[in-house]
Short mmCIF file of C-alpha atoms in Angstrom, two decimals:
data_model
loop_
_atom_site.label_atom_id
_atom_site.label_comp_id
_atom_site.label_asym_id
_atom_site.label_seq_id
_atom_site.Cartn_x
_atom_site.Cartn_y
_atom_site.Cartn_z
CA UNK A 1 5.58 -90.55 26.14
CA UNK A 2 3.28 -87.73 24.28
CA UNK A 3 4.18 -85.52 27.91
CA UNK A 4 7.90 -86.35 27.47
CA UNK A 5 7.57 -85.12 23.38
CA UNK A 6 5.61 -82.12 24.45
CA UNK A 7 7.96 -80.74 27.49
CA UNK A 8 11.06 -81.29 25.09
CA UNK A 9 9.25 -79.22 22.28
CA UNK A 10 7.92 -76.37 24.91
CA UNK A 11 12.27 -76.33 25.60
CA UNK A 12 13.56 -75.89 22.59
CA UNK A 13 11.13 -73.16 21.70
CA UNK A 14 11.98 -71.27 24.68
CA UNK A 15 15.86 -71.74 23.68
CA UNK A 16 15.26 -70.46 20.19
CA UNK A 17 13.29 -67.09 21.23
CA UNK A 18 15.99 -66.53 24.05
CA UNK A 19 18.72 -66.50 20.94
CA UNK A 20 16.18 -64.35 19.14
CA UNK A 21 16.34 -62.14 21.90
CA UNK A 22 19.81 -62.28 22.50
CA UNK A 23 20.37 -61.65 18.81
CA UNK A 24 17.90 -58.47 18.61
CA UNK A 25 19.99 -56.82 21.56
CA UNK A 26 23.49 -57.10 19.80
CA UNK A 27 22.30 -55.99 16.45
CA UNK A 28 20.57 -53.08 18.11
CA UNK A 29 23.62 -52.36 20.45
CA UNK A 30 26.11 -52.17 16.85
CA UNK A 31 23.58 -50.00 15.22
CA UNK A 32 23.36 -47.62 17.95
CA UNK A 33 27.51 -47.60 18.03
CA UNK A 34 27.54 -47.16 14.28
CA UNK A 35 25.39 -44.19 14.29
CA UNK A 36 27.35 -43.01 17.50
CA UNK A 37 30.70 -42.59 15.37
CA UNK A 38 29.00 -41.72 13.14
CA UNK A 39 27.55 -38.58 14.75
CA UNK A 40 31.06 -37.94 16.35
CA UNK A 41 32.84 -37.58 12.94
CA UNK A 42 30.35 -34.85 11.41
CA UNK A 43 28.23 -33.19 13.62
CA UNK A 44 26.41 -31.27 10.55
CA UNK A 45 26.02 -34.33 8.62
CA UNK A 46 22.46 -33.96 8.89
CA UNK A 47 22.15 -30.20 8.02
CA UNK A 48 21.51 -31.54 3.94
CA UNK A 49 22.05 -28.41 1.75
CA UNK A 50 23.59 -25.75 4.36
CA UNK A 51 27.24 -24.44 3.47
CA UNK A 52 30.10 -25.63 5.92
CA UNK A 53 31.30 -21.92 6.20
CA UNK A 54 27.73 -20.66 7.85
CA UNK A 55 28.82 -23.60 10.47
CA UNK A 56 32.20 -22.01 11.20
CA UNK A 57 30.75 -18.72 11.28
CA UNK A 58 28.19 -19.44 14.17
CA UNK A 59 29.36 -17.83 17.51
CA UNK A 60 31.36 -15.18 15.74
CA UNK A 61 29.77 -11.33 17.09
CA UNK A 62 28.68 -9.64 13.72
CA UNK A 63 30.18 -5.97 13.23
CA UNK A 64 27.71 -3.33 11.71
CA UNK A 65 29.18 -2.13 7.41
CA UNK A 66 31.88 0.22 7.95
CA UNK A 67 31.92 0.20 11.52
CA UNK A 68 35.73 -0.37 12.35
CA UNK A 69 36.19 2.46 9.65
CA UNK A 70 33.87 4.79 11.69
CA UNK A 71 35.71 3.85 14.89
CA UNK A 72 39.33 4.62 13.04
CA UNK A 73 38.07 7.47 10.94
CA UNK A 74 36.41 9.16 14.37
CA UNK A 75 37.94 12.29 14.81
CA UNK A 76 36.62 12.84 18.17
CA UNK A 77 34.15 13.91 20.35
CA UNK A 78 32.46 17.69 19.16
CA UNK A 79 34.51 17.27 15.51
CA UNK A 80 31.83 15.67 14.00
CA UNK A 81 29.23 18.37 14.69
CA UNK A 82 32.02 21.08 13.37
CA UNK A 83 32.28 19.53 10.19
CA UNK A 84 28.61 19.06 9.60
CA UNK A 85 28.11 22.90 10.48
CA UNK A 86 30.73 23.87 8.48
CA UNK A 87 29.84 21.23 5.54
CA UNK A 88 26.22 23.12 6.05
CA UNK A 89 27.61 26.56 5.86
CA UNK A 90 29.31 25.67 2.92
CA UNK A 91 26.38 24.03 1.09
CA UNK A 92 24.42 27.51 1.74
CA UNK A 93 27.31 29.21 0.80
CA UNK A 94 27.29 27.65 -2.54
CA UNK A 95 23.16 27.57 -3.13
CA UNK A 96 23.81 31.59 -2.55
CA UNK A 97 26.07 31.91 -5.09
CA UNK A 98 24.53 29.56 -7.65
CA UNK A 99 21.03 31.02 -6.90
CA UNK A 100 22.64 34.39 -7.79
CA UNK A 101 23.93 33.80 -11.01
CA UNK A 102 21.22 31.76 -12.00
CA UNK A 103 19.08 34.83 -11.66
CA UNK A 104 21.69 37.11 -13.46
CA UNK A 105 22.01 34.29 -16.06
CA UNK A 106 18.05 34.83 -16.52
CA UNK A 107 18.23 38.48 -16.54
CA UNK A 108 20.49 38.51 -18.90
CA UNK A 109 19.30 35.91 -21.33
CA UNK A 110 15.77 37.54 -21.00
CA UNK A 111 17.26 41.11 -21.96
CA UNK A 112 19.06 39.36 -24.82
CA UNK A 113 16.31 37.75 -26.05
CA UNK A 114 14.19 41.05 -25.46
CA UNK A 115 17.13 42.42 -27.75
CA UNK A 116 16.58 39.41 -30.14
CA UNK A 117 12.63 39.64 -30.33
CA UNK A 118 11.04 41.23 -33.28
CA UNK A 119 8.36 43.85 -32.89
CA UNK A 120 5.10 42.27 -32.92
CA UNK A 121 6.96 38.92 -32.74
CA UNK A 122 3.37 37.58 -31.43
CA UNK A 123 4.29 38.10 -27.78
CA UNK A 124 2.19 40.91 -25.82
CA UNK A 125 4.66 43.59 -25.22
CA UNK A 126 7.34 41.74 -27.00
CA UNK A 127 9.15 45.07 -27.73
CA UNK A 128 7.93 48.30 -25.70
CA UNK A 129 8.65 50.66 -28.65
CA UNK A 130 8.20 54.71 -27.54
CA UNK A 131 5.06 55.67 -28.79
CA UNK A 132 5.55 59.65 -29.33
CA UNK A 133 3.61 60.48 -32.29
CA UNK A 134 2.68 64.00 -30.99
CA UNK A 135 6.24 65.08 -32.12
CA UNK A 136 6.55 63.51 -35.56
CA UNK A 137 2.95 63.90 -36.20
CA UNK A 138 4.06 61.80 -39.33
CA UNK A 139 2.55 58.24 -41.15
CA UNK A 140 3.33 56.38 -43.62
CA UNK A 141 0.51 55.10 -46.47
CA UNK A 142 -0.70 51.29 -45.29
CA UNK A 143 -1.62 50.40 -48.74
CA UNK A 144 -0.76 52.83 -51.92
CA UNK A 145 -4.19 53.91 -54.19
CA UNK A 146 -6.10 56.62 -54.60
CA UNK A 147 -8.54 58.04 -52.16
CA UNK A 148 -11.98 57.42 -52.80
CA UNK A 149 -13.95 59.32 -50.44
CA UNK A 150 -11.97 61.90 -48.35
CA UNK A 151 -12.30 62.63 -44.80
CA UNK A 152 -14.84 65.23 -44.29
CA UNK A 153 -16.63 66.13 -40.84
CA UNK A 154 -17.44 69.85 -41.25
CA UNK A 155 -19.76 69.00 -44.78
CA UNK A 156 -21.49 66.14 -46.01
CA UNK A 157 -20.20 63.82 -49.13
CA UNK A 158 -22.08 62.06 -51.38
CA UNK A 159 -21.59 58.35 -50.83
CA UNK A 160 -21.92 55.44 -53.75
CA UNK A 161 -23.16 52.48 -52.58
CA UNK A 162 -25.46 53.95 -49.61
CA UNK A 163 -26.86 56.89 -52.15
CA UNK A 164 -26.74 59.31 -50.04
CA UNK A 165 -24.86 62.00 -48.52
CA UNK A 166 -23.18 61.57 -44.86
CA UNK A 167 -19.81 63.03 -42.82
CA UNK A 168 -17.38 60.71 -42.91
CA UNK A 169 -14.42 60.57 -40.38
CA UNK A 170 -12.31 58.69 -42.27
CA UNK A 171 -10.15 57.78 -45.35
CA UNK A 172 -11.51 55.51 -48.08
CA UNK A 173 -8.26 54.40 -49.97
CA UNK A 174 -8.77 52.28 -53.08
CA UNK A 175 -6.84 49.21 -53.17
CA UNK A 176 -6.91 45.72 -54.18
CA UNK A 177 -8.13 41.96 -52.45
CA UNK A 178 -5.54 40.85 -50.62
CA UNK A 179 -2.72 43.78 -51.13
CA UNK A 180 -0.71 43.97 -47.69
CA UNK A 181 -2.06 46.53 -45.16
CA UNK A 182 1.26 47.87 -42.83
CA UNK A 183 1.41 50.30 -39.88
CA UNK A 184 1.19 53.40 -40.33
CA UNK A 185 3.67 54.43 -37.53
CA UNK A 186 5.16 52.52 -34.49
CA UNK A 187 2.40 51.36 -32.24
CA UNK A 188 0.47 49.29 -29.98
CA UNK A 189 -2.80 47.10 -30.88
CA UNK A 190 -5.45 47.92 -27.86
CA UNK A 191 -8.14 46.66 -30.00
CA UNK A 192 -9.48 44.30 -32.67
CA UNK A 193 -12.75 43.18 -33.70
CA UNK A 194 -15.47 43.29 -36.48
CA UNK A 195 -17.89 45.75 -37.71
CA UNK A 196 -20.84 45.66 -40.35
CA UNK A 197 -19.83 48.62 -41.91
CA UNK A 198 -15.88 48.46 -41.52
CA UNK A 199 -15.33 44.60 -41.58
CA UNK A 200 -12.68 43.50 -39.43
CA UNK A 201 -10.26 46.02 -38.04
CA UNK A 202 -7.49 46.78 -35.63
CA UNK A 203 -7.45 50.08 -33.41
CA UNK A 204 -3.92 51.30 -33.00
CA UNK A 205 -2.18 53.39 -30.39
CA UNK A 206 0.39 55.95 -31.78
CA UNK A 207 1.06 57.81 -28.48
CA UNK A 208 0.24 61.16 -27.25
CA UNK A 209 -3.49 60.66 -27.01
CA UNK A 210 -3.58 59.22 -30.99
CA UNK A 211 -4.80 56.04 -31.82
CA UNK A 212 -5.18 55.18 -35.92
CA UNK A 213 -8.00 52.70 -37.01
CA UNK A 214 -7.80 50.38 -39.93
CA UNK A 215 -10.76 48.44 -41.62
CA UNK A 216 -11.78 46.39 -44.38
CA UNK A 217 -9.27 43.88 -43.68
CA UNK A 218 -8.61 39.93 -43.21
CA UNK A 219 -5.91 37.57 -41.89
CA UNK A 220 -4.92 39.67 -39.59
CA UNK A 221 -1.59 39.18 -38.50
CA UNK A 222 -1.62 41.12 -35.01
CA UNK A 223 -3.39 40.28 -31.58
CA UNK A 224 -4.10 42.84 -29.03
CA UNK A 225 -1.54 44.07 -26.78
CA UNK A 226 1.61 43.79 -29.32
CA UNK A 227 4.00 46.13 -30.11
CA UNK A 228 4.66 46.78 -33.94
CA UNK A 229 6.94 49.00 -35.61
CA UNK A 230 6.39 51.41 -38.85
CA UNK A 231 5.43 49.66 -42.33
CA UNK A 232 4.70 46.05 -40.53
CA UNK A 233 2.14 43.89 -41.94
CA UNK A 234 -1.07 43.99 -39.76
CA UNK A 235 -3.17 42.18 -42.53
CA UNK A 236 -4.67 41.86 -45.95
CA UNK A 237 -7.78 44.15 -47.89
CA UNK A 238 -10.71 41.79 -47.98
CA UNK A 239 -13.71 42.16 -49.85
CA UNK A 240 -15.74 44.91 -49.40
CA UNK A 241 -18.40 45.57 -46.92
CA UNK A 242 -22.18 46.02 -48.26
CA UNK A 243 -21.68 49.41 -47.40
CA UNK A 244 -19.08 49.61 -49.80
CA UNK A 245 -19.69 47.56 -52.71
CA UNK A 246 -19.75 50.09 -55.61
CA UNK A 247 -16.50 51.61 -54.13
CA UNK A 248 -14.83 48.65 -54.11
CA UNK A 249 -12.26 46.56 -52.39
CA UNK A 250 -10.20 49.83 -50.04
CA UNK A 251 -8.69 50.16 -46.82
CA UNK A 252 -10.46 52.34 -44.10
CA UNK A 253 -8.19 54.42 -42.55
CA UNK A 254 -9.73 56.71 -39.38
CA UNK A 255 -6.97 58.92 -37.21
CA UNK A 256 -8.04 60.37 -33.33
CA UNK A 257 -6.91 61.97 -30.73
CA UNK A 258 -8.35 61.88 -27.83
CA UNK A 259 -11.97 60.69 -29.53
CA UNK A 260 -11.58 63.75 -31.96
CA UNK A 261 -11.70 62.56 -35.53
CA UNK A 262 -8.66 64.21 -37.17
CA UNK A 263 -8.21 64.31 -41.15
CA UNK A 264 -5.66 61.44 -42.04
CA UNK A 265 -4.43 63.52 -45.25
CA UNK A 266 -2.97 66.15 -43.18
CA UNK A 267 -0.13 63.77 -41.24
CA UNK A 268 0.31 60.97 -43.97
CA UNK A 269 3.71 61.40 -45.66
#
């Protein structure tokens, strides 16, 4: 009886996992159709996040930009190089002329501004006067007082603050701290400096072999190598040197020609 129970049991099992069976294969033969059709409807379904014109646009030959316009615009074969040599000879063309009247332009502004430029405008050479004081042989005072100690190279004079009796190749001219000291006639600075006995003084060039010095002065208002024109300011009258302290505040005033001392008095006006 138990071996009846037992072969009926072992029976129905096997029926049951033969349904099971039978049941897996359908369901996975309806999934596998589902996702068939489903495939067959939208073949990019899976491409998540891609834009359906990048689809359409596969298998389509890509052009170079502006390539069709090259191909109409072609004018044919050798025109091309024509027009780039003659788009080149143009281009030099037109550098030629611009470079030319950019140089006249300069010429021309630098002459007007020459024009334009004071003398002694602080710019060596600003204005290249014509020194040609051989043939006026003329100055003008630098500072207005009375002269002090006058030139005197053939005889000695007698001498204040030193006490003693010397030549002296120059002009002492009385004047006052600070009174302007102006050119005595048109000119070139070639030298500057300062001297124990002269303080600080310019050395002018008149022209012709003259040259004019002037001492005892501050703030000087010229620089070496500038032009300046009669009666400019070169400076102020400073305080005296040591050598000159009973004199008093003046202007030294020294005229050469060609290293010859020359006695001022005889060409000031």
């Amino acid at each position: 009886m138990k071996q009846k129970v037992n072969q009926l049991f072992k029976d129905k099992l096997i029926l049951v996992m033969l349904v099971l069976g039978l049941l897996t294969i359908v369901s996975a033969a309806g999934v596998m159709t589902i996702r068939r059709g489903s495939a067959e409807e939208s073949p990019y379904l899976n491409m998540e996040g891609e834009p359906d014109h990048l689809a359409e646009g596969q298998g389509k030959e890509e052009k170079p930009a502006g390539n069709s316009q090259a191909e109409r615009s072609s004018p044919g074969e050798g025109t091309e190089e024509k027009i780039m040599a003659q788009g080149s000879d143009q281009a030099e063309k037109t550098l030629a002329e611009e470079g030319t009247g950019s140089v006249e332009r300069e010429i021309a502004d630098g002459a007007k501004e020459a024009e334009a430029a004071p003398a002694g405008a602080g710019q060596e050479e600003a204005v290249s006067l014509a020194l040609n004081f051989g043939q006026t042989q003329s100055m003008m005072w630098p500072v207005e007082g009375n002269v002090i100690l006058d030139y005197s190279m053939d005889s000695t004079i007698y001498f204040p603050t030193l006490e003693q009796y010397k030549c002296n190749p120059a002009l002492v001219i009385q004047s006052d701290v600070s009174q302007p000291v102006s050119a005595p006639a048109d000119s070139r600075v070639i030298a500057s400096g300062t001297n124990e006995e002269i303080g600080n003084y310019l050395v002018l060039d008149l022209g012709d072999g003259y040259t004019v010095t002037c001492g005892q002065m501050k703030e000087i208002q010229a620089v070496e190598g500038e032009y300046l024109e009669k009666g400019q300011v070169l400076g102020y009258v400073a305080e005296p040197t040591k050598y000159y302290t009973v004199e008093g505040p003046n202007l030294y005033l020294q005229l050469n020609r060609d290293q010859s001392a020359l006695d001022p008095l005889d060409y000031l006006e």
